Coordinates of C-alpha atoms (C1' of nucleotides) in Angstrom, one line a residue:
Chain A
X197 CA -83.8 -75.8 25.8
X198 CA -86.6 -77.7 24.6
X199 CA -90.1 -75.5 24.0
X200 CA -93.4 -77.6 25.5
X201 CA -96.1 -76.1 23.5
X202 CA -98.7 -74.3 25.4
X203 CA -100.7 -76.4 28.0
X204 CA -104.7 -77.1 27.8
X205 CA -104.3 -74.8 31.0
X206 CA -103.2 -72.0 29.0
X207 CA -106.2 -71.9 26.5
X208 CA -109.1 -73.3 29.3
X209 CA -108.9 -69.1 30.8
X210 CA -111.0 -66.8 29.4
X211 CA -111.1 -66.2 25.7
X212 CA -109.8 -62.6 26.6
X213 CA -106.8 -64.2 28.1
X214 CA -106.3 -66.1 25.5
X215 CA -106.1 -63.9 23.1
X216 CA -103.6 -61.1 25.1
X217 CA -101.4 -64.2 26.2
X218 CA -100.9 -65.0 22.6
X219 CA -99.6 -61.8 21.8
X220 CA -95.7 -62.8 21.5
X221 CA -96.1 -66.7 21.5
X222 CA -94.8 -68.6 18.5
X223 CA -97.1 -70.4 16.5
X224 CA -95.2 -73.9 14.7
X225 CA -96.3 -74.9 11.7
X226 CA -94.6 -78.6 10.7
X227 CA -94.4 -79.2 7.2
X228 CA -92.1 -81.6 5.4
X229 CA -89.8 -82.1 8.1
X230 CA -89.3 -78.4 8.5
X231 CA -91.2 -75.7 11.4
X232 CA -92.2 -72.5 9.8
X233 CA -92.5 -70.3 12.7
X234 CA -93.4 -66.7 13.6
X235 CA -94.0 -64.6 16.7
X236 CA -97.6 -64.2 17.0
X237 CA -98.6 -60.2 16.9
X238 CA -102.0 -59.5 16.2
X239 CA -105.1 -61.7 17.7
X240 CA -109.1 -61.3 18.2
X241 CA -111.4 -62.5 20.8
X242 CA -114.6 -64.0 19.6
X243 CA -116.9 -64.7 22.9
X244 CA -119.3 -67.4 22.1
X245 CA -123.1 -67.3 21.0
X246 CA -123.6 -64.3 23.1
X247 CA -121.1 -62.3 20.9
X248 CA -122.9 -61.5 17.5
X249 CA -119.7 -61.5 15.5
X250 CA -118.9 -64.9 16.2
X251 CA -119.6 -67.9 14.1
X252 CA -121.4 -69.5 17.4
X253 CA -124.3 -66.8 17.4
X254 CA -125.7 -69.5 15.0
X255 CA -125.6 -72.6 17.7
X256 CA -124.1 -76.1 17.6
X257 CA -124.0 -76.6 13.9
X258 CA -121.6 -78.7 11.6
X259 CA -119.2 -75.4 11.1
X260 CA -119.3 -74.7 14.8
X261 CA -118.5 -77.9 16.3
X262 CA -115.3 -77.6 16.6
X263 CA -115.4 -74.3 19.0
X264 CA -118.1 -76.4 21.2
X265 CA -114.9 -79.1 21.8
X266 CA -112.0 -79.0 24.3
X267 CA -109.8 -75.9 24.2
X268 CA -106.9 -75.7 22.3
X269 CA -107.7 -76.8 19.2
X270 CA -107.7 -75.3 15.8
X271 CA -110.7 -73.6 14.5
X272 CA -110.4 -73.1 10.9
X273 CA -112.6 -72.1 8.4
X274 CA -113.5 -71.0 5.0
X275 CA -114.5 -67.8 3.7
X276 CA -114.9 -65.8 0.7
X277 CA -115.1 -68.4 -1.7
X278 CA -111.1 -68.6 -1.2
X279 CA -109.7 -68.1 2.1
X280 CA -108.7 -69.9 5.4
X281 CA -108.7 -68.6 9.0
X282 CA -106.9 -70.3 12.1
X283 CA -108.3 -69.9 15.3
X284 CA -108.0 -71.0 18.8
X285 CA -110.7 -72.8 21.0
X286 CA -110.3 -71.6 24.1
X287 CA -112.0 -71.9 27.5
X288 CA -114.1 -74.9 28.9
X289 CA -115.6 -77.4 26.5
X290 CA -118.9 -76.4 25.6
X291 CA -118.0 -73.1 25.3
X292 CA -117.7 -72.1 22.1
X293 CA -115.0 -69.3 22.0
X294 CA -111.9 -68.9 19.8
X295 CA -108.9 -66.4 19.4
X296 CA -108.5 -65.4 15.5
X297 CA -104.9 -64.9 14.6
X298 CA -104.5 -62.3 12.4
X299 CA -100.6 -61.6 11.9
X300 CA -97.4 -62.8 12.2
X301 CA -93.8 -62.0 12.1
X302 CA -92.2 -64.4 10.4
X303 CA -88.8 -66.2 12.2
X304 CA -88.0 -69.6 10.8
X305 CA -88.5 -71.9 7.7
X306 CA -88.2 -68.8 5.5
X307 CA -87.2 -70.6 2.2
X308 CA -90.5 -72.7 2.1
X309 CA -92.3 -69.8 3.4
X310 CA -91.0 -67.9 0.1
X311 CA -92.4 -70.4 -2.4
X312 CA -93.9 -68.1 -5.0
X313 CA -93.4 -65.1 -3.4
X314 CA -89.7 -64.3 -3.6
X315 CA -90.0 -60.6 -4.2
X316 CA -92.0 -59.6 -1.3
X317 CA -90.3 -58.4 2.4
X318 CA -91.1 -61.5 4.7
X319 CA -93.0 -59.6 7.0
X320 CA -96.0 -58.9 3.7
X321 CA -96.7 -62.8 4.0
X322 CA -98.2 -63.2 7.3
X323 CA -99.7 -59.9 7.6
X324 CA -103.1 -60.9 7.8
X325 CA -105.5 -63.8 8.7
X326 CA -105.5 -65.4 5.4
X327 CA -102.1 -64.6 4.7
X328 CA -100.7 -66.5 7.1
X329 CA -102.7 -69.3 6.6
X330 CA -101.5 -69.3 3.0
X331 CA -98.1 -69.6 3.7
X332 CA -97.9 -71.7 6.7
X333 CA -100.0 -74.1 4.4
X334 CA -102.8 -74.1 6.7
X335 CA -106.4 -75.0 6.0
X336 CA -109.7 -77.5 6.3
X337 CA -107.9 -80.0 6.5
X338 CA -106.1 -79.4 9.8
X339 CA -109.8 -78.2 11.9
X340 CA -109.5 -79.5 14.8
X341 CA -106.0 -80.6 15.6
X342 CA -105.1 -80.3 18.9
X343 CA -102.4 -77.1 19.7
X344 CA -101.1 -78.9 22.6
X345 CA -99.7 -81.7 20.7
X346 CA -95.6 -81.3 19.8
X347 CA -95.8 -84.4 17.5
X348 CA -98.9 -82.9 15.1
X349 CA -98.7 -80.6 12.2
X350 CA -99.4 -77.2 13.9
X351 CA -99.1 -76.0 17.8
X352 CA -97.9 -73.0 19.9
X353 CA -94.8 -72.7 22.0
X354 CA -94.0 -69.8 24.6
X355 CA -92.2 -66.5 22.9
X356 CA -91.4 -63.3 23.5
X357 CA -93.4 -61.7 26.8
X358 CA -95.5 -58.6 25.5
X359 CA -95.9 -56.0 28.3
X360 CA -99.2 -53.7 28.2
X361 CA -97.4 -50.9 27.3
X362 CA -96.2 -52.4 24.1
X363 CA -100.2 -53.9 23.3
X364 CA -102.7 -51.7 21.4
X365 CA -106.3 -52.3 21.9
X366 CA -109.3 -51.8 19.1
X367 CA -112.3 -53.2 17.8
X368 CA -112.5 -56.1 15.7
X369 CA -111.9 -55.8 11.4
X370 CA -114.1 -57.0 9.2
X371 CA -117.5 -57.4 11.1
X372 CA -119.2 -53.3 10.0
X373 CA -122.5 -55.4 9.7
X374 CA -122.3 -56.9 13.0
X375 CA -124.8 -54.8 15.6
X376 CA -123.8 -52.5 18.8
X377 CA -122.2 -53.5 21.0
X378 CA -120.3 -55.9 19.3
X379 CA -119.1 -54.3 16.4
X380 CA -117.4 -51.3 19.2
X381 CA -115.9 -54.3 21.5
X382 CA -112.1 -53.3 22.1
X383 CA -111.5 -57.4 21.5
X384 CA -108.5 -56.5 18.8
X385 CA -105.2 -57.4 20.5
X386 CA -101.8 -56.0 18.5
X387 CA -98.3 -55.7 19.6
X388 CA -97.3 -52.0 18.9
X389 CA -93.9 -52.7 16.6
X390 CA -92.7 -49.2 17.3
X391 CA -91.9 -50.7 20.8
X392 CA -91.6 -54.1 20.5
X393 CA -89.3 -56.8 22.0
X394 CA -88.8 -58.2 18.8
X395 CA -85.2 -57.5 17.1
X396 CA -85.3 -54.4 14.4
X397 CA -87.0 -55.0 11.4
X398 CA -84.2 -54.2 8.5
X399 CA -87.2 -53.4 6.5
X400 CA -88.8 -51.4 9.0
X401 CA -91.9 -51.7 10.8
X402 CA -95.1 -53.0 8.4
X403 CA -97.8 -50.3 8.0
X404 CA -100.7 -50.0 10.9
X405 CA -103.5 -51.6 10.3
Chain B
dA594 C1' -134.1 -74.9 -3.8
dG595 C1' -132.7 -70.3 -3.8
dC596 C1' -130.4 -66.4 -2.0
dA597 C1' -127.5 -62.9 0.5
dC598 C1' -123.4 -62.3 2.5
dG599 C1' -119.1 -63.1 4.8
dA600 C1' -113.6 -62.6 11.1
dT601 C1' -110.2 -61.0 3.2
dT602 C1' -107.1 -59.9 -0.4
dA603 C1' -105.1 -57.9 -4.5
dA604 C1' -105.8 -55.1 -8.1
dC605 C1' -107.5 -51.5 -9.6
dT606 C1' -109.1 -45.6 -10.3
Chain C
dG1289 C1' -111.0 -45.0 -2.0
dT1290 C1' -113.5 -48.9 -4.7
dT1291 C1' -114.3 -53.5 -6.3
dA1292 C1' -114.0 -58.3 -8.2
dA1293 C1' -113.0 -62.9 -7.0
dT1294 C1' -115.5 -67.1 -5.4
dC1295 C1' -118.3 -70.7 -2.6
dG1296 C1' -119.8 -72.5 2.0
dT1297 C1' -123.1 -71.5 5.4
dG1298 C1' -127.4 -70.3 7.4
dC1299 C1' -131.8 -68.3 6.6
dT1300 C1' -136.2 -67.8 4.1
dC1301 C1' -139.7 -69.5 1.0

DNA sequence: AGCACGATTAACT
DNA sequence: GTTAATCGTGCTC
């Protein structure tokens, strides 16, 4: 069976959507001829100028643009002087939302993935947003590609379904500055590995975060 | 033009 | 638990 990667329709619902339906899904990253895949399992919602944490509180600027576009497209920026973040554009253009993927579990193109970091588990290179981006070689230079595309360099396919009971809800990491009520918003979307779908970890399950 | 800080990570004590 | 690394972005002067 061939895997369509996810629709426009798929990232044009609400960003909150978005970011629970990717819970599972399998983000494909084409390098070289090769995918490097993994189940998407940890994602955040980041609703547009409203929401103080996002990047859009700031308006339509350079850096933003992207998120103003069509949904599902790839946000990515840079922070910390060093690292790269992939996002998701999601709802109707003009609306400048995106889903922040912050972990995966890593399933195929492991040998390229492994390039430098041989001793480490699998699971330790995508645990985090600028992790993954690291080894799935993702950065500036792919803002804005279009997640709906099977012929470009990154998209999303369909994966595993997630049901509730396997989905733990939080706020969002990383934003302590950010004022009430968005700093408290329970817009943190993680698959709960102790019951997941996903096949037994040899390694066991990676440490809560 | 200058400055404070950030949707993080790895390497410390 | 604490902190350095490192630079683009947006805000203030």
């Amino acid at each position: 069976m061939l895997l369509s990667p996810l629709p426009v329709s798929f990232y044009s619902q609400t960003v909150f959507a978005v970011a629970r339906q990717l819970l599972g899904a399998r983000l494909v990253r084409a390098l070289n001829g090769d995918r490097l895949t993994g189940y998407i399992i940890e994602t955040e919602a980041y609703a547009g100028e409203s929401d103080l944490a996002c990047h859009a509180r700031a308006g339509r600027t350079p850096r933003t643009e992207v998120m103003y576009g069509p949904p599902g497209h790839a946000y990515i920026y840079f922070i910390y002087g060093m690292h790269w973040m992939l996002n998701c554009v999601a709802e109707a253009e003009g609306a400048p939302t995106a889903v922040l993927i912050r972990a995966l579990l890593p399933i195929e193109g492991l040998d390229q993935m492994a390039r430098g970091r041989i001793t480490k588990r699998p699971q330790l290179w995508t645990d985090g947003p600028a992790k993954l981006c690291k080894t799935l070689a993702i950065d500036g230079r792919l803002n804005g590609v279009d997640l709906t595309r099977p012929d470009g360099p990154l998209w999303i396919e369909p994966g595993q379904a997630i049901p509730d009971y396997q989905v733990i809800y939080g706020p969002r990491v990383g934003i302590e500055n950010v004022p009430e009520p968005w700093r408290s918003q329970p817009w943190r979307y993680r698959v709960d590995l102790k019951n997941s779908p996903f096949p037994t970890h040899p390694q066991g399950t990676p440490a809560e975060r």
